[in-house]
Amino acid sequence: MLIVQKYGGTSMGSIERIKNVARRVAAAKDAGDDVVVVVSAMSGETDRLIRLANGISSSPDDRELDMLVSTGERVSIALLAMALIDMGYKARSFTGRQVGIITDSAHTKARIEKITAERIKEALEEGTIPIVAGFQGIDEKSDVTTLGRGGSDTTAVALAAALKADMCDIYTDVDGVYTSDPNIVPNARKLNKISYEEMLEMASLGAKVLHSRSVEFAAKYNVPLRVLSSFTNNSGTLVTKEDKDMEQEAVSGVTYDKNASKISLIGVPDKPGIAGRIFGAISDANIIVDMIIQNISQGELTDISFTVPKGDAKKAVDIMKKMTKEIGAADVLLNPDIAKVSIVGVGMRSHSGVAAKMFATLAKEGINIMMISTSEIKISCVIDAKYTELAVRALHDAFELGEKVKV
C-alpha cells in the first residue's frame, strides 16, 4: 500500500515527539507499505514567527510573511528526516517547491492548482521515505506561498490524490472525530466513520480536527481519509462515502465557531446591482463571506448583514466604509462578539422537525438567534458568543448524541 501520513504541530512539538513520529513512520515502512510523510511546523512556531513579523510592522507584507512563516516546516522536515536516518532508514526532506506544489498567488491563503510530485515518485522508487513540508507551495513566479491555517492537511490530501495513494492518515492530538468538542461536552462520542459531506460541513463550521479544503480534496478525488492520534493506537475515524448507516441518525454532530465577526451595512439603497458591488469589493480583497442576511426593504432602503473571519474584519470594515460613501449607505457596524453554532447530519434529508427542535432548544435556554443559514445537511445559527458553550451542550443533549450510559 501507498500511505500518506500527516503529522500536526502538536505531534511535532518536541524532539521526543519527533522521535515518536519517526517510530510510527518506521513501523509503517517495516509493515511493507510505501510511506510519504507531510508535517507541520513545531507547535507554537508559526505563531512565534507571526509575532516577529508584527513586531516589525503593524501590517506585514503578505509575500514577505509567507517567506517568513514557511521556514517553520523546513525545520520540522529536516529534523524528522534526521531522526529516521539515525534509525537506519533512507529518508529525504522536501519543501513545497521541491515537490512541485504549484498554487495561485493569493499569499497567506493560496490554493493548490497542481502537483507534479516527480521527486517524491523518484524517492519512493529508491526506497526512500519522502518527508514533505506541509502548508506551502510556490506560484508561477516561483514566489513562496502558504495555504492558510490547517494547510498541511490540504497538502497531505492533495499529495495523496496526486500519487493515487491507498490511504491518507491525518495524525493529530485527538483520536478521531467526535460528535462535539470533548472539551465542552464531556460525554461527546467518537464516530467510527463519517461521510465526506458531513465532515466538510463540520470542518467549515468550526470543527478543528480537519481543514475543510483537505476534505474537499478527499471527496473530489475519493481519497480514503483516517483521523488518528499520534499518541495512542486507537482506530480513529474513517472519512468516506455516505452509506445507509449514516442516514439512520438525523444529526451526527454539533460544532461551533468563534472565529467570525458580523458586519452590518445600515440604510443601503435597495436597487439592483448594489449587493454585487458590495460583495465584489469584499471578494477582490480575498475575504471569504459566510452568512448573508438582507432585511425586508423599508421604503427605498434596506440593511445587509454578513459574517467574515475575525482576522479579516478590520479590512472588511475599511472596505465597507469606502463603499458606504460610493453607494450612499448610512453606516457600517461591527460586532466581533458572535459565535456560529451548527448541527450537521446527512440524516436531515429524511428526518423532519430538526430545525424546529434546534430553535426550541436554544429558546428554552434563553439564547437569541441573530442569523440562520441552512443546507440539506446542516443548520447554523449566529448567537452571542458568551452563550456558545451553553448552546453546544444543550443541542448535544437535545439530539441525544452522547455516549450511552451502560446499565
Coordinates of C-alpha atoms in Angstrom, one line a residue:
M1 CA 0.0 0.0 0.0
L2 CA 1.0 3.6 -0.5
I3 CA 0.1 5.7 2.5
V4 CA 0.4 9.4 3.1
Q5 CA 0.8 10.3 6.7
K6 CA 0.4 13.8 8.1
Y7 CA 1.6 14.9 11.5
G8 CA 0.4 18.2 13.0
G9 CA 2.3 20.8 15.1
T10 CA 1.4 19.1 18.5
S11 CA 2.7 15.7 17.2
M12 CA 6.0 17.5 16.2
G13 CA 6.1 19.7 19.3
S14 CA 9.4 18.4 20.8
I15 CA 12.5 16.3 20.0
E16 CA 11.0 13.3 21.8
R17 CA 7.7 13.7 19.9
I18 CA 9.5 13.9 16.6
K19 CA 11.3 10.7 17.5
N20 CA 7.9 9.2 18.3
V21 CA 6.7 10.2 14.8
A22 CA 9.8 8.6 13.3
R23 CA 9.0 5.4 15.1
R24 CA 5.4 5.4 13.7
V25 CA 6.7 6.1 10.2
A26 CA 9.3 3.3 10.5
A27 CA 6.6 0.9 11.7
A28 CA 4.6 1.5 8.6
K29 CA 7.6 1.1 6.4
D30 CA 8.5 -2.2 8.2
A31 CA 5.0 -3.4 7.6
G32 CA 5.8 -3.3 3.8
D33 CA 4.0 0.0 3.0
D34 CA 5.4 2.9 1.0
V35 CA 5.1 6.0 3.1
V36 CA 5.0 9.7 2.2
V37 CA 5.1 12.0 5.3
V38 CA 3.7 15.5 5.5
V39 CA 4.5 17.6 8.6
S40 CA 3.5 20.9 10.1
A41 CA 5.8 23.3 12.0
M42 CA 6.5 22.5 15.6
S43 CA 3.6 23.7 17.8
G44 CA 3.8 27.4 18.5
E45 CA 6.4 28.1 15.9
T46 CA 4.1 29.7 13.3
D47 CA 2.7 31.9 16.0
R48 CA 6.2 32.9 17.1
L49 CA 7.1 33.9 13.6
I50 CA 3.9 35.9 13.1
R51 CA 4.7 37.8 16.4
L52 CA 8.1 38.6 15.0
A53 CA 6.5 40.0 11.8
N54 CA 4.0 42.0 13.8
G55 CA 6.9 43.4 15.9
I56 CA 8.5 44.7 12.7
S57 CA 5.3 46.0 11.0
S58 CA 1.7 46.7 12.1
S59 CA 0.7 45.4 8.6
P60 CA 3.3 42.9 7.4
D61 CA 3.6 42.5 3.6
D62 CA 1.8 39.2 2.7
R63 CA 4.6 38.0 0.3
E64 CA 7.2 38.5 3.0
L65 CA 5.0 36.9 5.6
D66 CA 4.8 33.8 3.5
M67 CA 8.6 33.7 3.1
L68 CA 8.9 34.0 6.9
V69 CA 6.3 31.5 8.2
S70 CA 7.2 28.8 5.6
T71 CA 10.5 28.4 7.4
G72 CA 8.7 26.6 10.3
E73 CA 8.0 23.5 8.3
R74 CA 11.6 23.4 6.9
V75 CA 12.8 22.9 10.5
S76 CA 10.3 20.0 11.0
I77 CA 11.1 18.1 7.8
A78 CA 14.8 18.2 8.4
L79 CA 14.6 17.1 12.0
L80 CA 12.3 14.2 11.1
A81 CA 14.5 13.1 8.2
M82 CA 17.5 13.2 10.6
A83 CA 15.6 11.0 13.1
L84 CA 14.7 8.4 10.5
I85 CA 18.3 8.3 9.1
D86 CA 19.6 7.9 12.6
M87 CA 17.3 4.8 13.0
G88 CA 18.8 3.3 9.8
Y89 CA 16.1 4.3 7.3
K90 CA 16.6 6.1 4.0
A91 CA 14.7 9.5 4.3
R92 CA 14.9 12.8 2.5
S93 CA 13.2 16.1 3.3
F94 CA 11.5 18.3 0.6
T95 CA 10.0 21.8 0.6
G96 CA 6.7 22.5 -1.3
R97 CA 8.8 24.0 -4.1
Q98 CA 10.9 20.9 -4.4
V99 CA 8.0 18.5 -4.8
G100 CA 6.2 20.8 -7.3
I101 CA 3.2 22.1 -5.3
I102 CA 2.0 24.9 -7.6
T103 CA -0.5 27.4 -6.2
D104 CA -2.2 30.6 -7.2
S105 CA -0.7 33.9 -5.9
A106 CA -3.1 34.7 -3.1
H107 CA -0.4 35.0 -0.4
T108 CA -1.2 33.7 3.1
K109 CA -4.3 31.8 1.7
A110 CA -3.1 30.3 -1.6
R111 CA -5.0 27.4 -3.2
I112 CA -3.2 24.4 -4.8
E113 CA -3.6 24.4 -8.6
K114 CA -1.4 21.3 -9.5
I115 CA 1.2 19.0 -8.1
T116 CA 4.0 17.4 -10.2
A117 CA 5.4 15.2 -7.3
E118 CA 8.2 13.9 -9.6
R119 CA 10.8 14.0 -6.8
I120 CA 8.5 12.1 -4.5
K121 CA 8.0 9.4 -7.0
E122 CA 11.8 9.1 -7.6
A123 CA 12.4 8.8 -3.8
L124 CA 9.7 6.1 -3.5
E125 CA 11.3 4.1 -6.3
E126 CA 14.6 4.3 -4.5
G127 CA 13.1 3.0 -1.2
T128 CA 13.5 6.4 0.4
I129 CA 10.9 7.9 2.7
P130 CA 9.9 11.4 1.5
I131 CA 9.3 14.0 4.2
V132 CA 7.3 16.9 2.8
A133 CA 6.8 20.4 4.2
G134 CA 3.0 21.0 4.6
F135 CA 1.3 24.3 4.3
Q136 CA 3.4 25.7 1.5
G137 CA 4.0 25.8 -2.3
I138 CA 5.1 28.2 -5.0
D139 CA 3.2 30.3 -7.5
E140 CA 4.0 30.7 -11.2
K141 CA 6.6 33.4 -10.4
S142 CA 8.4 30.9 -8.0
D143 CA 7.4 33.0 -5.0
V144 CA 6.8 31.0 -1.8
T145 CA 3.1 30.8 -0.9
T146 CA 1.3 29.4 2.1
L147 CA -2.1 27.8 2.2
G148 CA -3.5 29.3 5.4
R149 CA -4.0 27.7 8.8
G150 CA -4.6 24.0 8.6
G151 CA -2.9 24.0 5.2
S152 CA -0.8 20.9 6.0
D153 CA -4.0 18.8 5.9
T154 CA -4.7 20.1 2.4
T155 CA -1.1 19.4 1.4
A156 CA -1.4 15.8 2.6
V157 CA -4.7 15.0 0.9
A158 CA -3.6 16.8 -2.3
L159 CA -0.5 14.7 -2.4
A160 CA -2.5 11.5 -1.8
A161 CA -4.7 12.4 -4.7
A162 CA -1.8 13.2 -7.0
L163 CA 0.0 10.0 -6.1
K164 CA -3.2 7.9 -6.1
A165 CA -2.4 6.7 -2.6
D166 CA -4.4 4.0 -1.0
M167 CA -4.9 5.9 2.3
C168 CA -4.3 9.3 3.8
D169 CA -3.8 9.2 7.6
I170 CA -4.1 12.5 9.5
Y171 CA -2.4 12.3 12.9
T172 CA -3.5 14.9 15.4
D173 CA -3.7 15.2 19.2
V174 CA -7.2 13.7 19.2
D175 CA -8.1 10.1 18.4
G176 CA -10.8 10.8 15.9
V177 CA -13.9 12.9 15.0
Y178 CA -16.3 13.4 17.9
T179 CA -20.0 14.4 18.0
S180 CA -18.8 17.7 19.5
D181 CA -15.8 19.2 21.2
P182 CA -15.0 16.9 24.2
N183 CA -13.5 20.0 26.0
I184 CA -17.0 21.4 26.1
V185 CA -19.2 18.3 26.0
P186 CA -17.7 15.6 28.4
N187 CA -19.9 12.8 27.0
A188 CA -19.1 13.5 23.3
R189 CA -18.9 10.3 21.4
K190 CA -16.2 9.3 18.9
L191 CA -17.6 8.4 15.5
N192 CA -16.2 5.3 13.8
K193 CA -16.9 6.8 10.3
I194 CA -18.4 9.9 8.8
S195 CA -19.3 11.0 5.3
Y196 CA -17.2 13.4 3.3
E197 CA -20.2 15.7 3.1
E198 CA -20.7 15.8 6.9
M199 CA -17.0 16.2 7.6
L200 CA -16.8 19.0 5.1
E201 CA -19.7 20.8 6.9
M202 CA -18.2 20.2 10.3
A203 CA -14.8 21.4 9.3
S204 CA -16.1 24.5 7.7
L205 CA -18.3 25.2 10.6
G206 CA -15.6 25.2 13.3
A207 CA -14.6 21.6 14.0
K208 CA -10.8 21.8 14.2
V209 CA -9.9 18.2 13.5
L210 CA -9.6 18.6 9.7
H211 CA -9.2 21.6 7.4
S212 CA -12.2 22.0 5.2
R213 CA -10.1 22.3 2.0
S214 CA -8.5 18.9 2.8
V215 CA -11.9 17.3 2.9
E216 CA -12.9 18.9 -0.4
F217 CA -9.9 17.3 -2.0
A218 CA -10.6 13.9 -0.4
A219 CA -14.2 14.0 -1.6
K220 CA -13.4 15.2 -5.1
Y221 CA -10.7 12.6 -5.7
N222 CA -12.2 9.8 -3.5
V223 CA -9.2 9.7 -1.2
P224 CA -9.9 7.5 1.9
L225 CA -9.1 9.6 5.0
R226 CA -8.5 8.5 8.5
V227 CA -8.2 10.8 11.6
L228 CA -5.9 9.2 14.2
S229 CA -4.0 10.2 17.3
S230 CA -0.2 10.2 17.2
F231 CA -0.3 9.5 21.0
T232 CA -2.5 6.3 21.0
N233 CA -3.1 3.3 18.9
N234 CA -6.9 3.7 18.7
S235 CA -8.6 3.0 15.4
G236 CA -9.7 6.6 14.8
T237 CA -12.4 7.8 12.4
L238 CA -12.7 6.9 8.7
V239 CA -14.0 9.7 6.4
T240 CA -15.5 8.1 3.4
K241 CA -18.5 7.9 1.1
E242 CA -22.0 8.2 2.5
D243 CA -23.7 4.9 3.3
K244 CA -27.1 3.7 4.7
D245 CA -25.8 3.5 8.3
M246 CA -25.1 7.3 8.3
E247 CA -28.7 8.1 7.4
Q248 CA -30.2 6.5 10.5
E249 CA -29.3 9.4 12.7
A250 CA -30.8 12.8 12.0
V251 CA -27.8 14.7 13.5
S252 CA -24.2 13.4 13.6
G253 CA -22.6 16.3 15.4
V254 CA -22.7 19.8 16.9
T255 CA -20.0 22.3 16.1
Y256 CA -19.2 25.9 16.9
D257 CA -17.0 28.7 15.5
K258 CA -16.0 31.8 17.5
N259 CA -13.7 33.0 14.7
A260 CA -16.2 35.2 13.0
S261 CA -17.4 38.8 13.1
K262 CA -20.7 40.3 11.9
I263 CA -20.7 43.3 9.7
S264 CA -23.9 45.3 9.1
L265 CA -24.5 47.9 6.4
I266 CA -27.3 50.2 7.5
G267 CA -29.5 52.2 5.2
V268 CA -28.4 50.6 1.9
P269 CA -30.2 51.8 -1.3
D270 CA -32.5 48.9 -2.3
K271 CA -31.5 48.9 -6.0
P272 CA -30.3 46.2 -8.5
G273 CA -26.5 45.8 -8.6
I274 CA -25.8 47.2 -5.1
A275 CA -25.3 43.8 -3.5
G276 CA -23.0 42.8 -6.4
R277 CA -20.8 45.9 -5.8
I278 CA -20.7 45.3 -2.0
F279 CA -19.6 41.7 -2.2
G280 CA -17.5 42.2 -5.3
A281 CA -15.3 44.6 -3.3
I282 CA -15.0 42.0 -0.5
S283 CA -14.2 39.3 -3.0
D284 CA -11.5 41.4 -4.6
A285 CA -9.8 41.6 -1.2
N286 CA -9.8 37.7 -1.0
I287 CA -12.1 37.9 2.1
I288 CA -14.4 34.9 2.5
V289 CA -18.0 35.8 3.3
D290 CA -20.1 33.2 5.1
M291 CA -23.6 34.1 6.1
I292 CA -25.6 36.9 4.5
I293 CA -28.9 38.4 5.5
Q294 CA -30.8 41.2 3.9
N295 CA -33.7 42.7 5.7
I296 CA -37.1 43.5 4.1
S297 CA -36.9 46.9 2.4
Q298 CA -38.3 49.9 4.3
G299 CA -39.1 52.5 1.7
E300 CA -36.2 52.5 -0.7
L301 CA -33.6 51.4 2.0
T302 CA -32.6 48.1 3.5
D303 CA -29.9 46.6 5.9
I304 CA -27.4 43.9 4.9
S305 CA -25.5 41.8 7.4
F306 CA -22.8 39.3 6.7
T307 CA -20.1 37.4 8.6
V308 CA -16.3 37.2 7.8
P309 CA -13.4 35.6 9.6
K310 CA -12.3 37.7 12.6
G311 CA -8.8 38.2 11.1
D312 CA -10.4 39.9 8.1
A313 CA -12.9 42.0 9.9
K314 CA -10.9 45.3 10.1
K315 CA -10.0 45.1 6.4
A316 CA -13.7 44.3 5.5
V317 CA -14.9 47.3 7.6
D318 CA -12.5 49.6 6.0
I319 CA -13.7 48.5 2.5
M320 CA -17.3 48.9 3.6
K321 CA -16.7 52.4 4.9
K322 CA -15.5 53.4 1.5
M323 CA -18.4 51.6 -0.1
T324 CA -21.0 53.4 2.0
K325 CA -19.8 56.7 0.5
E326 CA -20.0 55.3 -3.0
I327 CA -23.5 53.8 -2.7
G328 CA -25.0 56.3 -0.3
A329 CA -25.5 53.9 2.7
A330 CA -25.9 55.3 6.2
D331 CA -23.4 53.4 8.4
V332 CA -21.3 50.3 9.0
L333 CA -21.5 48.4 12.2
L334 CA -19.1 45.7 13.5
N335 CA -20.0 43.0 16.1
P336 CA -16.9 40.9 16.9
D337 CA -18.6 39.1 19.8
I338 CA -20.6 36.4 17.9
A339 CA -20.4 32.7 17.5
K340 CA -21.9 30.3 15.0
V341 CA -23.4 27.1 16.4
S342 CA -24.3 24.3 13.9
I343 CA -25.9 20.9 13.8
V344 CA -24.8 18.5 10.9
G345 CA -26.1 15.2 9.6
V346 CA -26.9 13.5 6.3
G347 CA -29.9 12.1 8.1
M348 CA -31.6 15.5 8.0
R349 CA -32.6 14.7 4.4
S350 CA -35.0 12.0 5.7
H351 CA -36.0 13.4 9.1
S352 CA -38.5 16.2 9.7
G353 CA -38.6 18.7 12.6
V354 CA -34.9 19.0 13.1
A355 CA -34.8 22.8 12.6
A356 CA -37.8 23.3 15.0
K357 CA -36.1 21.2 17.6
M358 CA -32.9 23.2 17.3
F359 CA -34.7 26.6 17.6
A360 CA -36.8 25.4 20.5
T361 CA -33.7 24.1 22.4
L362 CA -32.0 27.5 22.0
A363 CA -35.1 29.4 23.0
K364 CA -35.5 27.2 26.2
E365 CA -32.0 28.3 27.2
G366 CA -32.9 32.0 26.5
I367 CA -30.5 32.2 23.6
N368 CA -31.4 34.7 20.9
I369 CA -30.7 33.8 17.2
M370 CA -29.2 36.7 15.1
M371 CA -28.8 34.9 11.8
I372 CA -29.8 31.5 10.3
S373 CA -28.2 29.5 7.5
T374 CA -29.3 26.1 6.2
S375 CA -28.3 23.4 3.7
E376 CA -29.6 19.9 3.1
I377 CA -27.4 18.5 5.9
K378 CA -26.7 21.4 8.3
I379 CA -28.4 24.3 10.2
S380 CA -26.3 27.1 11.6
C381 CA -27.3 29.9 14.0
V382 CA -25.3 33.0 14.8
I383 CA -25.7 33.8 18.6
D384 CA -24.0 36.0 21.2
A385 CA -20.5 34.5 21.8
K386 CA -21.0 34.3 25.6
Y387 CA -23.7 31.6 25.1
T388 CA -21.6 29.3 22.9
E389 CA -20.8 26.5 25.4
L390 CA -24.3 26.5 26.8
A391 CA -25.8 26.2 23.3
V392 CA -23.4 23.4 22.2
R393 CA -24.2 21.3 25.3
A394 CA -27.9 21.9 25.1
L395 CA -28.1 20.9 21.4
H396 CA -25.8 17.8 22.0
D397 CA -28.2 16.7 24.8
A398 CA -31.4 17.5 22.8
F399 CA -30.3 15.3 19.9
E400 CA -29.0 12.6 22.2
L401 CA -25.6 12.4 20.7
G402 CA -23.6 11.5 23.8
E403 CA -22.2 8.2 25.0
K404 CA -25.0 5.9 26.2
V405 CA -24.7 5.1 29.9
K406 CA -24.4 1.3 30.4
V407 CA -26.8 -0.1 33.0

